[in-house]
Short mmCIF file of C-alpha atoms in Angstrom, two decimals:
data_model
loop_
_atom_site.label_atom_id
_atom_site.label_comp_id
_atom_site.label_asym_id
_atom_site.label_seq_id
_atom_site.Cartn_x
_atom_site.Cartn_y
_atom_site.Cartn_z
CA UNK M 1 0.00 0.00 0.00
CA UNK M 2 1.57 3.59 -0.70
CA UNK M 3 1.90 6.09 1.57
CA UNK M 4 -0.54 9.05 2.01
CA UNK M 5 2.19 11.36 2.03
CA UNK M 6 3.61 9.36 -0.69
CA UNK M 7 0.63 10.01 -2.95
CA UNK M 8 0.05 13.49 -1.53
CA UNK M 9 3.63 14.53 -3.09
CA UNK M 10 1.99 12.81 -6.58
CA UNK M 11 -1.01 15.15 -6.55
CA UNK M 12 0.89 18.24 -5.31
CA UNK M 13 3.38 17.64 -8.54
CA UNK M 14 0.44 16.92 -10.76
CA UNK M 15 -1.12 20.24 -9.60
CA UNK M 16 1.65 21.96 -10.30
CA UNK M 17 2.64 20.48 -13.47
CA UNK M 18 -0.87 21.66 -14.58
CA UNK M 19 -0.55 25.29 -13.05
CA UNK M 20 2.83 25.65 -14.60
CA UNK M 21 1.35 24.83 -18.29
CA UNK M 22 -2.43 26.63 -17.61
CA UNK M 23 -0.12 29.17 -17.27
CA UNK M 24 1.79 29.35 -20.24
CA UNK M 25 1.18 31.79 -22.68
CA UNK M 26 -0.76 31.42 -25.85
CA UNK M 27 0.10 30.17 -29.39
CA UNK M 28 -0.90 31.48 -32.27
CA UNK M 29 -0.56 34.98 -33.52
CA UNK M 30 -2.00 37.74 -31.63
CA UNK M 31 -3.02 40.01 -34.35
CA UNK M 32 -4.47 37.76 -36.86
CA UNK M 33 -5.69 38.95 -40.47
CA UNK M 34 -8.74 37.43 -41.43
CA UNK M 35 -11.38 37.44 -43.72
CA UNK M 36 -13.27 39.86 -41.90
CA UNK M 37 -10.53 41.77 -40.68
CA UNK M 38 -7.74 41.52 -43.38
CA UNK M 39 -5.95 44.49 -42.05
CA UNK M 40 -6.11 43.79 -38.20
CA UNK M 41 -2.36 43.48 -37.85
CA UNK M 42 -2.03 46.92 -39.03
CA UNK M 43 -3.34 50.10 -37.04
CA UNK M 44 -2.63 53.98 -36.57
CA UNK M 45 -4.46 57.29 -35.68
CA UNK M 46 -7.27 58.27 -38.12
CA UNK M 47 -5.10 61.65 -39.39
CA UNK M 48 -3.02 59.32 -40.73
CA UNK M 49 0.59 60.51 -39.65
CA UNK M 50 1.99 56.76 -39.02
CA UNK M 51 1.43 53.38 -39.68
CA UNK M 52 1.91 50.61 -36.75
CA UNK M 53 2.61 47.02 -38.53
CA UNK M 54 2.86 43.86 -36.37
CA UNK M 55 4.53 41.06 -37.40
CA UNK M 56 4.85 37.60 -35.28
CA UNK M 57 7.41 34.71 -35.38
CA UNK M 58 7.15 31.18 -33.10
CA UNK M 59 9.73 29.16 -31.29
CA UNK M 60 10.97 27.77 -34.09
CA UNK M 61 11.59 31.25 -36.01
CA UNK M 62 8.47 30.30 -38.18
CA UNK M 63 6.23 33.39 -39.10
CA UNK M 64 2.74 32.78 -37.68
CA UNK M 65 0.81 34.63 -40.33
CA UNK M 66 2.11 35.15 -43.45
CA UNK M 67 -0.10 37.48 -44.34
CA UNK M 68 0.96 40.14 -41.23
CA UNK M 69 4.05 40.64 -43.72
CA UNK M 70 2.50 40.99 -46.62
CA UNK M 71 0.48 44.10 -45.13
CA UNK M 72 3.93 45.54 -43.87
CA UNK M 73 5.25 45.75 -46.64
CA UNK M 74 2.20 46.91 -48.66
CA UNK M 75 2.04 50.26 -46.20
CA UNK M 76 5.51 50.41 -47.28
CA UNK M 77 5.26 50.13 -50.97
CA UNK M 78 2.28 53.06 -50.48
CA UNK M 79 4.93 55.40 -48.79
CA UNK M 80 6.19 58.23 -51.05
CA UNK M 81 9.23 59.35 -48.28
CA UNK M 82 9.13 55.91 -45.86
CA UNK M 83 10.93 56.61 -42.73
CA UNK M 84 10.69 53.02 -41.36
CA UNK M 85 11.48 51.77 -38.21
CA UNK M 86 11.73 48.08 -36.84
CA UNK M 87 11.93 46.55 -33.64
CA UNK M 88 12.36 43.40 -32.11
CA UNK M 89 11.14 43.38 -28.60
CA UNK M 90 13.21 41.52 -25.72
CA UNK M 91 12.21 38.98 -22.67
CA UNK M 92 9.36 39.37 -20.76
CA UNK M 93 7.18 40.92 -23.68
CA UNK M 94 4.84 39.11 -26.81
CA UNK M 95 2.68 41.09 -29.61
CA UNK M 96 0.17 41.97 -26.40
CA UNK M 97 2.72 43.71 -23.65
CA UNK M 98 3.71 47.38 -22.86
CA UNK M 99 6.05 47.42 -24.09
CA UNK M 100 4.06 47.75 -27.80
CA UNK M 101 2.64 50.74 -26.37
CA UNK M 102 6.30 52.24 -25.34
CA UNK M 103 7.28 51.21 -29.17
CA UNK M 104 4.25 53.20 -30.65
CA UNK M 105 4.44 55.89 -28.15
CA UNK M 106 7.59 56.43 -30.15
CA UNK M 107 6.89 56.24 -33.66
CA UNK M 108 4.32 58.98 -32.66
CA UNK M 109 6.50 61.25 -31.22
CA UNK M 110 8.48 60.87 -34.13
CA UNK M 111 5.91 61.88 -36.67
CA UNK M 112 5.08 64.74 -34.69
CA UNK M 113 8.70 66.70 -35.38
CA UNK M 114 8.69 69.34 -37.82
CA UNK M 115 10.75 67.67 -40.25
CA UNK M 116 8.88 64.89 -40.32
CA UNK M 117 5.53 67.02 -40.67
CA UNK M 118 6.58 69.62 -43.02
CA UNK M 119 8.41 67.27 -45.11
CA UNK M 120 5.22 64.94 -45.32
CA UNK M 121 7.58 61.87 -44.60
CA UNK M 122 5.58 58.78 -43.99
CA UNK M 123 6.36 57.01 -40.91
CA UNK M 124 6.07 53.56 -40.06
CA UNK M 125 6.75 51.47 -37.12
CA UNK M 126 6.85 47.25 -37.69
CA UNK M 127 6.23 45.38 -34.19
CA UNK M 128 9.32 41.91 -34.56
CA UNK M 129 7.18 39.83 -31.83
CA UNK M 130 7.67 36.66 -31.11
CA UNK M 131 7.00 34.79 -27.70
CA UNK M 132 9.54 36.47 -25.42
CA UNK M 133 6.88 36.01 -22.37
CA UNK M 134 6.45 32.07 -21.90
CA UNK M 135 4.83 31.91 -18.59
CA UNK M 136 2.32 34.24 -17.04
CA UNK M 137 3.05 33.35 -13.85
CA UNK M 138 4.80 36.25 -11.49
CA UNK M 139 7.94 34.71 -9.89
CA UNK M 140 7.88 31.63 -12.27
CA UNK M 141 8.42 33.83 -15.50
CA UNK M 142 11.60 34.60 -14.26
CA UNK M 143 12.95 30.61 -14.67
CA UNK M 144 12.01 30.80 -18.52
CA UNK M 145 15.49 33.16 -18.88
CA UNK M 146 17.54 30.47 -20.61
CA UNK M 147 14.37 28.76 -22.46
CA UNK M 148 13.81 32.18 -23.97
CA UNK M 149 17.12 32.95 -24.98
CA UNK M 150 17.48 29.67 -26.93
CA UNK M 151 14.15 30.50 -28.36
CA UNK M 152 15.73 34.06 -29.41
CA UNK M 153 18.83 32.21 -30.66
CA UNK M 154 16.24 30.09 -32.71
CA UNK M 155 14.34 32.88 -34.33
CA UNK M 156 18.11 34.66 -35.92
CA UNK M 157 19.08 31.66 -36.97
CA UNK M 158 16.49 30.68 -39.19
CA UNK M 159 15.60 31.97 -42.32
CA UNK M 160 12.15 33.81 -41.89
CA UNK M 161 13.11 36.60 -39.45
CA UNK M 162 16.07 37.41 -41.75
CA UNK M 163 14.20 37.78 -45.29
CA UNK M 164 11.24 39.57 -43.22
CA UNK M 165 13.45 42.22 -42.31
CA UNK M 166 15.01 42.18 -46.07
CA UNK M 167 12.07 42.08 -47.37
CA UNK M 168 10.76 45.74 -45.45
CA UNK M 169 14.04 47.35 -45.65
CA UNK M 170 13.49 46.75 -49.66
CA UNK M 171 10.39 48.03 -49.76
CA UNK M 172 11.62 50.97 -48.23
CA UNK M 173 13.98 51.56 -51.21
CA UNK M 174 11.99 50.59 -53.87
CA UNK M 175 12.46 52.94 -57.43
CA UNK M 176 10.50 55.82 -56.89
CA UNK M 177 10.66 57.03 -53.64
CA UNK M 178 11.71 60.86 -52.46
CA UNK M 179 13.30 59.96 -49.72
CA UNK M 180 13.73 56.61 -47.37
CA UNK M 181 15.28 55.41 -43.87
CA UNK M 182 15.27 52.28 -42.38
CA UNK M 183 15.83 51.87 -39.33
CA UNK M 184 16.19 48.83 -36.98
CA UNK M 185 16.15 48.33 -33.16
CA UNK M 186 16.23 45.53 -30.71
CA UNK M 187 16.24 45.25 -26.83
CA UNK M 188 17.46 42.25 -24.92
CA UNK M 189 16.92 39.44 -26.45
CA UNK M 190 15.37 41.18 -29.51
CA UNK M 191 19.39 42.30 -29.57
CA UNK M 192 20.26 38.94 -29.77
CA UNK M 193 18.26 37.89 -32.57
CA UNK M 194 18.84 41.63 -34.16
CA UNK M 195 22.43 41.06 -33.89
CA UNK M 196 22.47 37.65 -35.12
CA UNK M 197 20.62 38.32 -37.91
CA UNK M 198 22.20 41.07 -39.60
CA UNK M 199 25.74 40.25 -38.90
CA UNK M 200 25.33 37.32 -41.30
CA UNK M 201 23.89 39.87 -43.97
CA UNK M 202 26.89 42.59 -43.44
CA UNK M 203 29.44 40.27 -44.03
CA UNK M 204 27.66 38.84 -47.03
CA UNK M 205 29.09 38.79 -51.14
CA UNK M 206 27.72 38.78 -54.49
CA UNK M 207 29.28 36.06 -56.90
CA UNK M 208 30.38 38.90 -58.80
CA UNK M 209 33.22 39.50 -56.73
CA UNK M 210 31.64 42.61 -54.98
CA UNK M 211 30.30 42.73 -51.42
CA UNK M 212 26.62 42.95 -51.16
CA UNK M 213 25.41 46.34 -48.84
CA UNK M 214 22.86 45.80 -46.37
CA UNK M 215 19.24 47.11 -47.53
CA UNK M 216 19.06 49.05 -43.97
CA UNK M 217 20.25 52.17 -43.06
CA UNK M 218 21.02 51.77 -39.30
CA UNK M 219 20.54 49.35 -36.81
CA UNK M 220 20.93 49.38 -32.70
CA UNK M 221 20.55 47.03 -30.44
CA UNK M 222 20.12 47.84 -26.52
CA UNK M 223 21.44 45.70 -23.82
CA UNK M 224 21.72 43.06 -26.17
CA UNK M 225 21.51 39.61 -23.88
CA UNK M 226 23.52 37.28 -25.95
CA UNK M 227 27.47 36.15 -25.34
CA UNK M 228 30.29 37.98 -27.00
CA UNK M 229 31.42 35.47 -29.31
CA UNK M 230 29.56 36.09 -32.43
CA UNK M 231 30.47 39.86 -31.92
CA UNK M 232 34.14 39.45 -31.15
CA UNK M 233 33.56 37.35 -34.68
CA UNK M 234 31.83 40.76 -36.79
CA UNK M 235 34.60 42.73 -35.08
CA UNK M 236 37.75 40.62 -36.63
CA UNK M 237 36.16 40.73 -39.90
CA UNK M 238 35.46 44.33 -40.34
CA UNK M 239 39.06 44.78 -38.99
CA UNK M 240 40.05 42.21 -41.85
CA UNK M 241 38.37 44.38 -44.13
CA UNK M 242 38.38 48.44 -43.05
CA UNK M 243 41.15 50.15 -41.07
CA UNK M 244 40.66 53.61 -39.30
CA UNK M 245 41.90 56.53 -41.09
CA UNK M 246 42.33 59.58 -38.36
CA UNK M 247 42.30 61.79 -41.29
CA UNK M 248 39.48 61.65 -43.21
CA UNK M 249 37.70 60.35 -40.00
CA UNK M 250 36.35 57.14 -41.60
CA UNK M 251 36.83 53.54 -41.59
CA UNK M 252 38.21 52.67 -45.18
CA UNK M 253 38.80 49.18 -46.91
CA UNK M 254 42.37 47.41 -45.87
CA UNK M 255 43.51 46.26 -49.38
CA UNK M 256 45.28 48.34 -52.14
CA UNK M 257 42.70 50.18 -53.80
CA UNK M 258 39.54 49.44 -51.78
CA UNK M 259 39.86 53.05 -50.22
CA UNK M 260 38.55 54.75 -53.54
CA UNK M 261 35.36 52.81 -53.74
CA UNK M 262 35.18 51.61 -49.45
CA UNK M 263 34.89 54.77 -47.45
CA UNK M 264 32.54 54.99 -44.35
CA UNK M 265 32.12 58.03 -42.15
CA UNK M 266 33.33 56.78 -38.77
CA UNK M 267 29.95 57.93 -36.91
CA UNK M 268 27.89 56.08 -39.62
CA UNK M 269 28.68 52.43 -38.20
CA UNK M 270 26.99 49.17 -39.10
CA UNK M 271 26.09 48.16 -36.14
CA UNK M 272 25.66 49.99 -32.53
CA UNK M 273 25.40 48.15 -29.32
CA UNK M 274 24.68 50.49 -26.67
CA UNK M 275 24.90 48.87 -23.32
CA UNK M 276 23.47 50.30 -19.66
CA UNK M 277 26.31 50.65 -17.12
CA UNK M 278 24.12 49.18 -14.37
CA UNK M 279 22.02 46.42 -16.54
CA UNK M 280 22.42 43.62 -14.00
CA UNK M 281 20.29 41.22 -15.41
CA UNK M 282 23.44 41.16 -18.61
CA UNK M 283 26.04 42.72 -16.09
CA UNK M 284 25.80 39.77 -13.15
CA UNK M 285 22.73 37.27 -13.91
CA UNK M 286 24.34 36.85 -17.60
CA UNK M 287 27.97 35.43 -16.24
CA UNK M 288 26.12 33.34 -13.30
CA UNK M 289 23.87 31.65 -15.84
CA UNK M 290 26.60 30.93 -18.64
CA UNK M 291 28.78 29.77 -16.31
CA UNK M 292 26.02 27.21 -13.93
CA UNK M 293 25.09 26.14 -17.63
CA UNK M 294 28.82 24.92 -18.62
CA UNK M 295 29.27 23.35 -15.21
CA UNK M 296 26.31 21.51 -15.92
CA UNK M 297 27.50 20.85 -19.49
CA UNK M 298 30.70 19.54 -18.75
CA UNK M 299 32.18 22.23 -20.94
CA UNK M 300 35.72 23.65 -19.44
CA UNK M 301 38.06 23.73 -22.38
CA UNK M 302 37.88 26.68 -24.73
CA UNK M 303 39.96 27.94 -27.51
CA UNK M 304 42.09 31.09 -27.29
CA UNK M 305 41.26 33.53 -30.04
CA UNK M 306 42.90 37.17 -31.13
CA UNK M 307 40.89 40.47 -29.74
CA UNK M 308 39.79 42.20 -32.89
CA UNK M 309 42.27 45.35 -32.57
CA UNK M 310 44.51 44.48 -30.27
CA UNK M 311 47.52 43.06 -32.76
CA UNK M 312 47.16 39.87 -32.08
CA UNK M 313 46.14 39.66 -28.18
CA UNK M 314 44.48 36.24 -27.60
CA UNK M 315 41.94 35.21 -24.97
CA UNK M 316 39.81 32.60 -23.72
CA UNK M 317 36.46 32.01 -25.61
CA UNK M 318 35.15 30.96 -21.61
CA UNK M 319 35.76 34.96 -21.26
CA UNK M 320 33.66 35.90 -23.96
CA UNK M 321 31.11 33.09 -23.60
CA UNK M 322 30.08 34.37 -20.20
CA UNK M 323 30.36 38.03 -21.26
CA UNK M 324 27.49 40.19 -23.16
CA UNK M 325 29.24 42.19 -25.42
CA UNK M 326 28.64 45.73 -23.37
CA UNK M 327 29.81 44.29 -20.71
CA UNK M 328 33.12 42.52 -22.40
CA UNK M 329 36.49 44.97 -21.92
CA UNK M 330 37.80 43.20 -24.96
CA UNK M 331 35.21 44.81 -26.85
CA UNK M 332 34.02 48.24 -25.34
CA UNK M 333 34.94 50.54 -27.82
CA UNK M 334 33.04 53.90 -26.91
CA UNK M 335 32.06 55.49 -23.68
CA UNK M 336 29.01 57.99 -23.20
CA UNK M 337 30.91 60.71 -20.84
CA UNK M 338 29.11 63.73 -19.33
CA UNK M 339 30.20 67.15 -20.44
CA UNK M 340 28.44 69.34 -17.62
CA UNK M 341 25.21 70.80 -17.65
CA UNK M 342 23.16 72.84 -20.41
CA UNK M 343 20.45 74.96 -20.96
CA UNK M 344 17.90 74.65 -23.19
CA UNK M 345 18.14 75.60 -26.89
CA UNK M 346 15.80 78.14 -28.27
CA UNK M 347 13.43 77.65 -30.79
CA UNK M 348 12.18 74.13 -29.21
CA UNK M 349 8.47 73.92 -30.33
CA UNK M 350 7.51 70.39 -28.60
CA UNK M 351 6.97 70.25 -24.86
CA UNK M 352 7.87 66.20 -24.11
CA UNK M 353 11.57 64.75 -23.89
CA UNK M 354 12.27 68.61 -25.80
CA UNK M 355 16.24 67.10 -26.07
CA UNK M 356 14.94 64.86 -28.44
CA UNK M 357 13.91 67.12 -30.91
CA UNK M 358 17.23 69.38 -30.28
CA UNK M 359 19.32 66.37 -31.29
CA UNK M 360 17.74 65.75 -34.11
CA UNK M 361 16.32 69.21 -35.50
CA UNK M 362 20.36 70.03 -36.47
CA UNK M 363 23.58 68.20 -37.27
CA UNK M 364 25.30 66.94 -34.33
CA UNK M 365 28.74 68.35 -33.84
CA UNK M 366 31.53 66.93 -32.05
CA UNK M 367 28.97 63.75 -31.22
CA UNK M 368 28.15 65.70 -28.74
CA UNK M 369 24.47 65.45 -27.49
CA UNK M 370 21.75 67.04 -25.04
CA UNK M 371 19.52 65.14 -22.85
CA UNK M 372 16.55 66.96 -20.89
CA UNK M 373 14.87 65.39 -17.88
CA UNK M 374 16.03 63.51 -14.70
CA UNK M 375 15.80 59.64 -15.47
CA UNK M 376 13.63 58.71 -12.56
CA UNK M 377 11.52 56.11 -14.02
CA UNK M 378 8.23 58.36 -14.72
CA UNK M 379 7.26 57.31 -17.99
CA UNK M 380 6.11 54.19 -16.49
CA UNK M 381 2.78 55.76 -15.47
CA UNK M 382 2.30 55.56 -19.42
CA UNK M 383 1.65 52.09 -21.17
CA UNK M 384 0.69 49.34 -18.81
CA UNK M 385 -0.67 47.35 -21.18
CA UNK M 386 -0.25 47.32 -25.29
CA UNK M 387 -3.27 49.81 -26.11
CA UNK M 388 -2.07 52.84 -27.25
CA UNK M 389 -4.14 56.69 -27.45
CA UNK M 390 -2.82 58.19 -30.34
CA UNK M 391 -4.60 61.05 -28.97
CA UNK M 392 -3.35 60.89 -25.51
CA UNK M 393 -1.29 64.01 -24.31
CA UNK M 394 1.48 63.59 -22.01
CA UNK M 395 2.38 66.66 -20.09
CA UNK M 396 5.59 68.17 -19.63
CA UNK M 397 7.49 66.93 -16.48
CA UNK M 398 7.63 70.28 -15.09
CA UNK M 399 11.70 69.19 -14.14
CA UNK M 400 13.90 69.05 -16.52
CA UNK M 401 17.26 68.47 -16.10
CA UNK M 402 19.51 69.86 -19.31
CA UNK M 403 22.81 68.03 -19.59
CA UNK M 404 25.17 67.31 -22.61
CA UNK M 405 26.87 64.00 -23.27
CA UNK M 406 29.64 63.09 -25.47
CA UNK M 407 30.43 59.38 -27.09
CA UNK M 408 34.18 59.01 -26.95
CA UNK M 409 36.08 56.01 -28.82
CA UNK M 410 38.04 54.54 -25.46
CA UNK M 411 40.10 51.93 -27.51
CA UNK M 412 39.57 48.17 -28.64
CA UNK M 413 38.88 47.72 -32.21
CA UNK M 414 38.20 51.14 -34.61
CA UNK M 415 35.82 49.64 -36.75
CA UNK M 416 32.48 50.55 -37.82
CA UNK M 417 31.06 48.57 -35.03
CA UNK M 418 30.11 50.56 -32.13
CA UNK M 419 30.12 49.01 -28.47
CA UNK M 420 28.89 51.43 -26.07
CA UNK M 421 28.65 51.77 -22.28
CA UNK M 422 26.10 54.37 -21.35
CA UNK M 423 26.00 56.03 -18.27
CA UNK M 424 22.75 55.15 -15.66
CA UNK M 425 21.24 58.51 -15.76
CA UNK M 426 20.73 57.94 -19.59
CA UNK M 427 19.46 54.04 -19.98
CA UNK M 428 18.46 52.90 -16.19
CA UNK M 429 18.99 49.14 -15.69
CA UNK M 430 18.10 46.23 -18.75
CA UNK M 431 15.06 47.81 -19.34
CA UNK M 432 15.37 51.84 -19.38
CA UNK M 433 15.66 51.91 -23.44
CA UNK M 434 12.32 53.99 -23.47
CA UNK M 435 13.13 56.32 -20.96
CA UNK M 436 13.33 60.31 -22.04
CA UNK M 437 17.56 60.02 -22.11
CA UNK M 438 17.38 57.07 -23.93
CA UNK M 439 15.31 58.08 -26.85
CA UNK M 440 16.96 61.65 -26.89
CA UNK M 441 20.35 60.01 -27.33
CA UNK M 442 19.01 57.84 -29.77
CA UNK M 443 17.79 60.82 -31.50
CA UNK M 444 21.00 61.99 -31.82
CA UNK M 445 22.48 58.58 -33.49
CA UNK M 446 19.83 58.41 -35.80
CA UNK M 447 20.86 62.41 -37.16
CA UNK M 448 24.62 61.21 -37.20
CA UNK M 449 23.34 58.67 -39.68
CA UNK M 450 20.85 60.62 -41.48
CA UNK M 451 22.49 64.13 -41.76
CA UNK M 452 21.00 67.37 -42.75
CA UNK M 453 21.78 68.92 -46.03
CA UNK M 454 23.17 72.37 -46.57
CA UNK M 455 19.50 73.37 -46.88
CA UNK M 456 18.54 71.93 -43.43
CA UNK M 457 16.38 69.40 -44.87
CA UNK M 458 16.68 65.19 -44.79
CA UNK M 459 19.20 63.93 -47.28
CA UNK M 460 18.81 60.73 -49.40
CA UNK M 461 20.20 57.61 -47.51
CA UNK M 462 23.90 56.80 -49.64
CA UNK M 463 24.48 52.74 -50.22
CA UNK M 464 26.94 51.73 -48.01
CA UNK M 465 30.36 50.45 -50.40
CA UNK M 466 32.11 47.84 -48.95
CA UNK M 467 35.52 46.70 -49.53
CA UNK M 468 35.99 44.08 -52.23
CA UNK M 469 38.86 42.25 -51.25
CA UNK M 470 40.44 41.88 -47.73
CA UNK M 471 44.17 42.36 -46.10
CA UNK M 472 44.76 38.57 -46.08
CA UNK M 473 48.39 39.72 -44.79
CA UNK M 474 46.14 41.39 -41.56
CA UNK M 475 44.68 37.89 -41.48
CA UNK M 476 48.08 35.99 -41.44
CA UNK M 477 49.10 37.96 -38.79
CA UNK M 478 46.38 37.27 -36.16
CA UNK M 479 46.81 33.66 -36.42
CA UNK M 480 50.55 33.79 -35.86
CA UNK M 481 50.37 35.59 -32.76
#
């Protein structure tokens, strides 16, 4: 005969087996199109000013709805002067959390500026979701950490999320239009698939013998939670193929005769990783994880490999395998430092996050940058679900706080690859990319990319030119040491 507390233990398990997957969250896209409803994965205010797109991906990196895609990019293809902008969300968030709402909030800010306005450019924000909230459960979420991240891994490495993205950014250029940016952005997890995906398509040739350019514009990824090794990876091969030249201030190709046809302005980089000085869930929970998971695995032995920059310096792949690339001092390559505080420029003529719009309303100088209000968490009164009131006003804080910021290269690798530590008054903790600082020194990254023209209007995005052969001698070198 069992035990009663024997077969109370089997029901208590049972219970909680069942708890644990009534809890889970749902499959299945979110924002269907249907029949009735072909366009219900795309939405905006009724004036018109910006399109909101969602587009969903499962575990396995498959796209849920085709059709969510195909509406994308048909909003796209309707766009005279597309300014697009996609984002992949991070942990803790689907198609249905706030943090949709904290992504529209922004694409409506932007297509309130009076460039965006008086230039009639069409702006359009695409939702990357995919199930980065497993469990519902408060306290129980927080165990899906590594599940998700393999899930993340799984969505870059497959094809669909790649050609999606391809796909929009295309759209964006098609023949025809007066002027186009793409944009793309990803938090957390969304870093690691962001990061994972396009790396593959920067580094990628034509069989012509050319280098194909990337159909984006720009692309940042914040507190990216995903190891260094992949990075450390981009970094050697764009210092295989560009070297820093002080005087023109660019990155230009290695090999004789790439520099005519391979020049990049240094603040125009391929890739920007901007990384929150006190982000402990990449700063300490990262290393504790990777490092419980190789004990687990068995895995002690690692291969020593040259830092990208550092003429040959070799270290332990363990370093970088338990190391986010923010948080990696092999990598680091800029710092944000504070320059004092500012006053306010004149002429301002919104009254929310106002740095924003001074970044961006002129070409930054010295990249140099202004941010406005005292990053104390307030903006998390707005957008506690995924609703968003296009005609909501938020007031003015009433405090703000004017202080200019620099981003200074610190050493590592000079490459068009930027790995940035940002200061805690500017990106709070893993998941301060929304705050006021955040977006106002993103505003200022996006007009380093997208610079004004003599006439103070938006100039036509330039095709990247990529080196077409690399400095195999830079190559020999590395593995010798």
């Amino acid at each position: 005969m069992r035990r009663p507390d024997s077969i109370c233990c089997r029901v208590l398990s049972l219970l909680a087996v069942g708890i644990l997957f009534g809890s889970c969250e749902s499959y299945g896209p979110f924002h269907p199109n249907t029949a009735a409803e072909p366009l219900n994965s795309i939405r905006g205010p009724s004036d018109g000013r910006y399109k909101f797109a969602f587009i969903e991906f499962g575990d396995q990196g498959s796209a849920l709805d085709t059709s969510q895609r195909a509406a994308a990019i048909n909003v796209i293809r309707q766009a005279q002067r597309p300014l697009l902008f996609v984002y992949i969300h991070g942990w803790m968030n689907n198609a249905v959390s706030g943090d949709v709402c904290r992504f529209e909030h922004f694409i409506d800010m932007v297509s309130r500026l009076p460039e965006v306005t008086q230039e009639k450019v069409n702006v359009i924000g695409v939702y990357i979701a995919w199930r980065g909230k497993d469990l519902s459960v408060p306290g129980l979420d927080l165990l899906t950490f590594w599940n998700r991240k393999l899930t993340g891994g799984s969505v870059a490495a497959q094809n669909s999320c790649l050609a999606t993205i391809n796909e929009l950014a295309l759209a964006a250029r098609e023949p025809g239009k007066q002027v186009h940016h793409c944009v793309l952005m990803g938090h957390s997890f969304g870093g690691l698939v962001l990061s994972n995906t396009i790396s593959h398509s920067i580094l990628d040739a034509s069989s012509t013998g050319a280098r194909n350019a990337s159909p984006w514009d720009m692309a940042v990824a914040f507190n990216p939670a995903d190891d260094s090794i992949g990075t450390r990876q981009l970094l050697s091969e764009l210092d295989y193929l560009y070297k820093y030249d002080p005087t023109r201030g660019a990155y230009v190709g290695r090999s004789p005769g790439a520099e005519e046809g391979a020049m990049m302005s240094e603040n125009h980089p391929l890739l920007i990783v901007l990384q929150s000085e006190n982000d402990q869930a990449t700063g300490k929970f990262f290393p504790i994880g990777q490092s419980l998971t190789n004990t687990v695995n068995l895995h002690y032995h690692w291969d020593r490999v040259p830092v990208p920059g550092s003429n040959g310096q070799k270290v332990s792949e363990g370093e970088l395998q338990t190391h986010t690339p923010g948080n990696d001092k092999y990598l680091v390559n800029f710092n944000v430092v504070p320059l004092g505080e500012a006053t306010a420029p004149s002429g301002l003529s919104t009254y929310e996050n106002r740095a924003f719009e001074a970044n961006i309303r002129q070409n930054v100088r010295g990249r140099t940058f202004f941010t406005s209000e005292k990053n104390n968490g307030h903006e998390k009164q707005f957008c506690q679900g995924p609703e968003y009131n296009p005609g909501e006003t938020r007031p003015p804080t009433g405090n703000e706080d004017w202080r200019r910021w620099e981003f200074v290269y610190s050493g590592n690798a000079r490459v068009p690859c930027w790995i940035v530590r940002v200061p805690k008054e500017i990106i709070w903790g893993h998941g301060g990319l929304w705050s006021d600082n955040s977006v106002a020194m993103f505003g200022a990254l996006y007009r380093m990319h997208f610079p004004l023209n003599a006439e103070g209007r938006p100039a036509a995005s330039q095709p990247v030119r990529l080196p077409k052969a690399p400095d195999t001698l830079k190559l020999n070198q590395d593995k010798l040491h």
